[in-house]
Amino acid sequence: MSLGVKLKSISEYYQQQITLVMDVLFSTYYILKNEYIKIRDLLSSEDYQKRYTEYLKIIDQLEKSAEGTGIYLSEQHQDMLEKHREMRLNIPKSEHLMNMTLVYLMALFEGFNKNLFLTLLMNRPEQMKNRKKSINYERLLEFNSLEDLHKHLAEKITNELGYKDIDEFNNFLSEQYKIDLNNKFKNWEALRDNYYRRNIIVHNNGRISELCIKKLNISPDLLNSKPIMNIDYLAEASNNIKTYMDFIFTSIKEKFKLNTSVRRFAPFPPNFNKPMVVKRGKDEIFNNEK
């Protein structure tokens, strides 16, 4: 398999994973939304409103009664309280679903980068030449082959990429491959927002941090606030990542003049010089006898 085909298959795989994540998001979100609407309509009904008013009166009597006094709630009142509890939990469930989806999407973004550049470096080891870094003879002798050495160096470089933030990663692309996301990739700022939004979900309970304010150049008044997270934002984020994958793959393909065509072998043509035999019961018929 050529390098171009390998890189193309990596891009296609991660884009398929993004599509799968979004399908799960939409399916789960609409289940939660329908549950919310169903419970809301039930609690808004005249019958439930009546029960709720009765429940409030019981609670008011309890608060005014002597300490240690207990009450017995009917099955209907208990069911009503359970529905209220389910409705209160529905919104946090949706919020958690949105946060989890963005975290997963950015994990796929980082996984794509690591796998794509690991494959590129292992197949084009000359890209790992660096006068500022060296390896001693003792370490070299630990490897059984040049291929093992190339793999070790490629994994070391790509693992280090995992510790870079998205802006540092852009610097790596610019220095190593002359790919400038800031000026050439149209969705760059939106992708940066997705990246730093993921970071505050993981590291700051979804609240805007000082680093996020600095990186995204937003108002300091938004410190510790929670930015809006909804289906539209995640749909845009998934599109940003897919577009990024296409952009990087195309840039690398053009830079190294990679071939992404796949050879397809046709079956061997029939030998028309040899009689073709058709069996019918016990008889054999030669359909091209001379």
PDB file of N, CA, C and O in Angstrom, residues 2-4 7 116-117 119-128 172-173 176-179 248-260:
ATOM      1  N   SER A   2       0.608   2.179  -0.912  1.00  0.00           N
ATOM      2  CA  SER A   2       1.422   3.386  -1.011  1.00  0.00           C
ATOM      3  C   SER A   2       1.166   4.307   0.177  1.00  0.00           C
ATOM      4  O   SER A   2       0.143   4.196   0.868  1.00  0.00           O
ATOM      5  N   LEU A   3       2.120   5.234   0.402  1.00  0.00           N
ATOM      6  CA  LEU A   3       1.968   6.184   1.514  1.00  0.00           C
ATOM      7  C   LEU A   3       0.711   7.027   1.330  1.00  0.00           C
ATOM      8  O   LEU A   3      -0.012   7.304   2.298  1.00  0.00           O
ATOM      9  N   GLY A   4       0.439   7.449   0.100  1.00  0.00           N
ATOM     10  CA  GLY A   4      -0.756   8.260  -0.160  1.00  0.00           C
ATOM     11  C   GLY A   4      -2.032   7.544   0.226  1.00  0.00           C
ATOM     12  O   GLY A   4      -2.942   8.126   0.833  1.00  0.00           O
ATOM     13  N   LEU A   7      -2.313   7.327   4.124  1.00  0.00           N
ATOM     14  CA  LEU A   7      -2.752   8.584   4.744  1.00  0.00           C
ATOM     15  C   LEU A   7      -4.221   8.861   4.438  1.00  0.00           C
ATOM     16  O   LEU A   7      -4.960   9.360   5.301  1.00  0.00           O
ATOM     17  N   LEU A 116      -1.608  10.203  11.590  1.00  0.00           N
ATOM     18  CA  LEU A 116      -1.211  10.678  10.272  1.00  0.00           C
ATOM     19  C   LEU A 116       0.287  10.969  10.229  1.00  0.00           C
ATOM     20  O   LEU A 116       0.994  10.510   9.323  1.00  0.00           O
ATOM     21  N   PHE A 117       0.785  11.710  11.226  1.00  0.00           N
ATOM     22  CA  PHE A 117       2.193  12.105  11.187  1.00  0.00           C
ATOM     23  C   PHE A 117       3.119  10.966  11.596  1.00  0.00           C
ATOM     24  O   PHE A 117       4.270  10.913  11.160  1.00  0.00           O
ATOM     25  N   THR A 119       2.583   7.852  10.669  1.00  0.00           N
ATOM     26  CA  THR A 119       2.690   7.113   9.409  1.00  0.00           C
ATOM     27  C   THR A 119       3.586   7.844   8.419  1.00  0.00           C
ATOM     28  O   THR A 119       4.413   7.222   7.736  1.00  0.00           O
ATOM     29  N   LEU A 120       3.436   9.159   8.350  1.00  0.00           N
ATOM     30  CA  LEU A 120       4.260   9.955   7.426  1.00  0.00           C
ATOM     31  C   LEU A 120       5.739   9.860   7.786  1.00  0.00           C
ATOM     32  O   LEU A 120       6.585   9.627   6.918  1.00  0.00           O
ATOM     33  N   LEU A 121       6.067  10.025   9.061  1.00  0.00           N
ATOM     34  CA  LEU A 121       7.469  10.004   9.491  1.00  0.00           C
ATOM     35  C   LEU A 121       8.096   8.622   9.321  1.00  0.00           C
ATOM     36  O   LEU A 121       9.275   8.512   8.964  1.00  0.00           O
ATOM     37  N   MET A 122       7.326   7.577   9.586  1.00  0.00           N
ATOM     38  CA  MET A 122       7.882   6.225   9.441  1.00  0.00           C
ATOM     39  C   MET A 122       8.146   5.888   7.981  1.00  0.00           C
ATOM     40  O   MET A 122       9.063   5.112   7.670  1.00  0.00           O
ATOM     41  N   ASN A 123       7.351   6.457   7.084  1.00  0.00           N
ATOM     42  CA  ASN A 123       7.538   6.192   5.658  1.00  0.00           C
ATOM     43  C   ASN A 123       8.477   7.185   4.986  1.00  0.00           C
ATOM     44  O   ASN A 123       8.993   6.901   3.900  1.00  0.00           O
ATOM     45  N   ARG A 124       8.668   8.336   5.603  1.00  0.00           N
ATOM     46  CA  ARG A 124       9.607   9.332   5.095  1.00  0.00           C
ATOM     47  C   ARG A 124      10.538   9.746   6.236  1.00  0.00           C
ATOM     48  O   ARG A 124      10.464  10.867   6.752  1.00  0.00           O
ATOM     49  N   PRO A 125      11.419   8.833   6.678  1.00  0.00           N
ATOM     50  CA  PRO A 125      12.268   9.091   7.854  1.00  0.00           C
ATOM     51  C   PRO A 125      13.196  10.287   7.698  1.00  0.00           C
ATOM     52  O   PRO A 125      13.642  10.848   8.697  1.00  0.00           O
ATOM     53  N   GLU A 126      13.469  10.692   6.462  1.00  0.00           N
ATOM     54  CA  GLU A 126      14.328  11.884   6.275  1.00  0.00           C
ATOM     55  C   GLU A 126      13.710  13.130   6.889  1.00  0.00           C
ATOM     56  O   GLU A 126      14.412  14.101   7.186  1.00  0.00           O
ATOM     57  N   GLN A 127      12.388  13.107   7.123  1.00  0.00           N
ATOM     58  CA  GLN A 127      11.717  14.243   7.738  1.00  0.00           C
ATOM     59  C   GLN A 127      12.092  14.400   9.206  1.00  0.00           C
ATOM     60  O   GLN A 127      11.829  15.436   9.808  1.00  0.00           O
ATOM     61  N   MET A 128      12.722  13.396   9.782  1.00  0.00           N
ATOM     62  CA  MET A 128      13.076  13.443  11.210  1.00  0.00           C
ATOM     63  C   MET A 128      14.489  13.963  11.454  1.00  0.00           C
ATOM     64  O   MET A 128      14.937  14.025  12.595  1.00  0.00           O
ATOM     65  N   PHE A 172       4.473  23.908  14.784  1.00  0.00           N
ATOM     66  CA  PHE A 172       5.159  22.702  14.305  1.00  0.00           C
ATOM     67  C   PHE A 172       4.879  22.486  12.826  1.00  0.00           C
ATOM     68  O   PHE A 172       5.788  22.211  12.027  1.00  0.00           O
ATOM     69  N   LEU A 173       3.609  22.597  12.429  1.00  0.00           N
ATOM     70  CA  LEU A 173       3.242  22.413  11.023  1.00  0.00           C
ATOM     71  C   LEU A 173       3.908  23.451  10.138  1.00  0.00           C
ATOM     72  O   LEU A 173       4.374  23.142   9.032  1.00  0.00           O
ATOM     73  N   GLN A 176       7.855  22.671  10.111  1.00  0.00           N
ATOM     74  CA  GLN A 176       8.233  21.376   9.541  1.00  0.00           C
ATOM     75  C   GLN A 176       7.731  21.183   8.119  1.00  0.00           C
ATOM     76  O   GLN A 176       8.435  20.598   7.291  1.00  0.00           O
ATOM     77  N   TYR A 177       6.511  21.676   7.839  1.00  0.00           N
ATOM     78  CA  TYR A 177       5.904  21.384   6.540  1.00  0.00           C
ATOM     79  C   TYR A 177       5.425  22.623   5.787  1.00  0.00           C
ATOM     80  O   TYR A 177       4.805  22.482   4.724  1.00  0.00           O
ATOM     81  N   LYS A 178       5.699  23.787   6.320  1.00  0.00           N
ATOM     82  CA  LYS A 178       5.272  25.047   5.680  1.00  0.00           C
ATOM     83  C   LYS A 178       3.753  25.100   5.506  1.00  0.00           C
ATOM     84  O   LYS A 178       3.225  25.661   4.548  1.00  0.00           O
ATOM     85  N   ILE A 179       3.041  24.507   6.457  1.00  0.00           N
ATOM     86  CA  ILE A 179       1.574  24.555   6.458  1.00  0.00           C
ATOM     87  C   ILE A 179       1.148  25.546   7.527  1.00  0.00           C
ATOM     88  O   ILE A 179       1.351  25.316   8.717  1.00  0.00           O
ATOM     89  N   ILE A 248      -5.384  19.096   5.853  1.00  0.00           N
ATOM     90  CA  ILE A 248      -4.062  18.555   6.172  1.00  0.00           C
ATOM     91  C   ILE A 248      -3.678  17.443   5.195  1.00  0.00           C
ATOM     92  O   ILE A 248      -2.556  17.399   4.678  1.00  0.00           O
ATOM     93  N   PHE A 249      -4.619  16.540   4.946  1.00  0.00           N
ATOM     94  CA  PHE A 249      -4.328  15.446   4.021  1.00  0.00           C
ATOM     95  C   PHE A 249      -3.966  15.980   2.638  1.00  0.00           C
ATOM     96  O   PHE A 249      -2.982  15.548   2.019  1.00  0.00           O
ATOM     97  N   THR A 250      -4.757  16.929   2.138  1.00  0.00           N
ATOM     98  CA  THR A 250      -4.500  17.498   0.813  1.00  0.00           C
ATOM     99  C   THR A 250      -3.155  18.224   0.778  1.00  0.00           C
ATOM    100  O   THR A 250      -2.402  18.117  -0.198  1.00  0.00           O
ATOM    101  N   SER A 251      -2.841  18.964   1.853  1.00  0.00           N
ATOM    102  CA  SER A 251      -1.575  19.698   1.915  1.00  0.00           C
ATOM    103  C   SER A 251      -0.378  18.749   1.885  1.00  0.00           C
ATOM    104  O   SER A 251       0.605  18.983   1.170  1.00  0.00           O
ATOM    105  N   ILE A 252      -0.451  17.668   2.670  1.00  0.00           N
ATOM    106  CA  ILE A 252       0.637  16.688   2.709  1.00  0.00           C
ATOM    107  C   ILE A 252       0.734  15.953   1.367  1.00  0.00           C
ATOM    108  O   ILE A 252       1.833  15.712   0.844  1.00  0.00           O
ATOM    109  N   LYS A 253      -0.401  15.617   0.805  1.00  0.00           N
ATOM    110  CA  LYS A 253      -0.430  14.918  -0.477  1.00  0.00           C
ATOM    111  C   LYS A 253       0.250  15.749  -1.564  1.00  0.00           C
ATOM    112  O   LYS A 253       1.074  15.227  -2.337  1.00  0.00           O
ATOM    113  N   GLU A 254      -0.063  17.046  -1.611  1.00  0.00           N
ATOM    114  CA  GLU A 254       0.524  17.916  -2.631  1.00  0.00           C
ATOM    115  C   GLU A 254       2.003  18.171  -2.365  1.00  0.00           C
ATOM    116  O   GLU A 254       2.808  18.212  -3.301  1.00  0.00           O
ATOM    117  N   LYS A 255       2.371  18.325  -1.108  1.00  0.00           N
ATOM    118  CA  LYS A 255       3.761  18.616  -0.768  1.00  0.00           C
ATOM    119  C   LYS A 255       4.683  17.470  -1.169  1.00  0.00           C
ATOM    120  O   LYS A 255       5.776  17.679  -1.705  1.00  0.00           O
ATOM    121  N   PHE A 256       4.244  16.232  -0.904  1.00  0.00           N
ATOM    122  CA  PHE A 256       5.081  15.068  -1.192  1.00  0.00           C
ATOM    123  C   PHE A 256       4.707  14.376  -2.507  1.00  0.00           C
ATOM    124  O   PHE A 256       5.251  13.321  -2.814  1.00  0.00           O
ATOM    125  N   LYS A 257       3.760  15.003  -3.236  1.00  0.00           N
ATOM    126  CA  LYS A 257       3.331  14.465  -4.535  1.00  0.00           C
ATOM    127  C   LYS A 257       2.943  12.980  -4.410  1.00  0.00           C
ATOM    128  O   LYS A 257       3.444  12.106  -5.131  1.00  0.00           O
ATOM    129  N   LEU A 258       2.052  12.724  -3.483  1.00  0.00           N
ATOM    130  CA  LEU A 258       1.652  11.346  -3.192  1.00  0.00           C
ATOM    131  C   LEU A 258       0.571  10.865  -4.152  1.00  0.00           C
ATOM    132  O   LEU A 258      -0.296  11.636  -4.580  1.00  0.00           O
ATOM    133  N   ASN A 259       0.621   9.581  -4.444  1.00  0.00           N
ATOM    134  CA  ASN A 259      -0.381   8.949  -5.300  1.00  0.00           C
ATOM    135  C   ASN A 259      -1.399   8.245  -4.407  1.00  0.00           C
ATOM    136  O   ASN A 259      -1.036   7.431  -3.564  1.00  0.00           O
ATOM    137  N   THR A 260      -2.668   8.556  -4.585  1.00  0.00           N
ATOM    138  CA  THR A 260      -3.708   7.945  -3.744  1.00  0.00           C
ATOM    139  C   THR A 260      -4.590   6.973  -4.524  1.00  0.00           C
ATOM    140  O   THR A 260      -5.613   6.523  -4.019  1.00  0.00           O
TER     141      THR A 260
END
